[in-house]
Amino acid sequence: MDTEILTVDNMGFRYAGTPVLRGISLRVEAASTVAVTGANGSGKSTLLHLLAGVEEPAEGSIRRRTGCRLALLPQRTSGIDALPLTVAECVRIGRFRPRRRLNRDDRAAVSTIMERLDLAHLARRRLRELSGGQRQRTLVAQALVQVADVYVLDEPTVALDATSRRHVHDLLAERVRAGAAVVYASHDAADATLADRTVRLAGVQGCTVTDAAGERGGNGTTVVRPVTRAPRLRTGG
């Protein structure tokens, strides 16, 4: 049985003609976790946007398994604060589908994820009234309440305390045990150690993909060629 959900072959990307990523090949399998690490500006957010289909590669390809369902937690979500949404309304967005009303299962899923992330008591609070950690938990809940084959998460534990981080890790582990893949960016070395595979981006120095056993350039891993000149990024990460 083919377990690959996302297949990236020799992928490259440019902003305004400037190379940002090049020569990336990666396999994302069901029931696995992939951590994307690297310094600010190394292309983490760009890689996640490519995987999620927000951006299209300039070269190479990304193939998604037929019927693949993706859930995305972007890093830059400041615009959502301008919307007059409550916490509960924001989380419910994750269950919306075209031409379908929320049903009992949807409402139960929303209630459960809000309890798990300690948001139930904030259900009627407006997003603009939240602290940074409360807002981040709300956005994580919106992503994880979705039924997806791949969860693509940009810095899911940023601004969270130790307890909230543990709750997020538990929820991610449950999604993986249920057969989903989780791809997440992180600056935290401890977060990266939880993954089955780590993609370390290093800007013009290229990157490596390393499996959980620490093998580099071996089975299931690849060394990615560096770009030839410094990129000018539009987004952080």
Short mmCIF file of N, CA and C in Angstrom, two decimals, residues 102-112:
data_model
loop_
_atom_site.label_atom_id
_atom_site.label_comp_id
_atom_site.label_asym_id
_atom_site.label_seq_id
_atom_site.Cartn_x
_atom_site.Cartn_y
_atom_site.Cartn_z
N LEU A 102 -23.29 23.13 9.60
CA LEU A 102 -22.65 22.36 10.65
C LEU A 102 -23.66 21.40 11.27
N ASN A 103 -23.21 20.18 11.51
CA ASN A 103 -24.10 19.19 12.10
C ASN A 103 -23.66 18.86 13.53
N ARG A 104 -24.29 17.86 14.10
CA ARG A 104 -24.01 17.50 15.49
C ARG A 104 -22.55 17.09 15.67
N ASP A 105 -22.01 16.33 14.72
CA ASP A 105 -20.61 15.91 14.82
C ASP A 105 -19.66 17.11 14.78
N ASP A 106 -19.99 18.08 13.93
CA ASP A 106 -19.16 19.29 13.85
C ASP A 106 -19.17 20.03 15.18
N ARG A 107 -20.34 20.21 15.75
CA ARG A 107 -20.43 20.95 17.01
C ARG A 107 -19.72 20.20 18.13
N ALA A 108 -19.81 18.88 18.11
CA ALA A 108 -19.12 18.08 19.13
C ALA A 108 -17.61 18.21 18.98
N ALA A 109 -17.13 18.20 17.74
CA ALA A 109 -15.69 18.33 17.49
C ALA A 109 -15.18 19.68 17.96
N VAL A 110 -15.95 20.74 17.69
CA VAL A 110 -15.56 22.07 18.13
C VAL A 110 -15.52 22.14 19.65
N SER A 111 -16.53 21.60 20.30
CA SER A 111 -16.58 21.61 21.76
C SER A 111 -15.40 20.86 22.36
N THR A 112 -15.08 19.71 21.78
CA THR A 112 -13.99 18.89 22.30
C THR A 112 -12.64 19.58 22.16
#
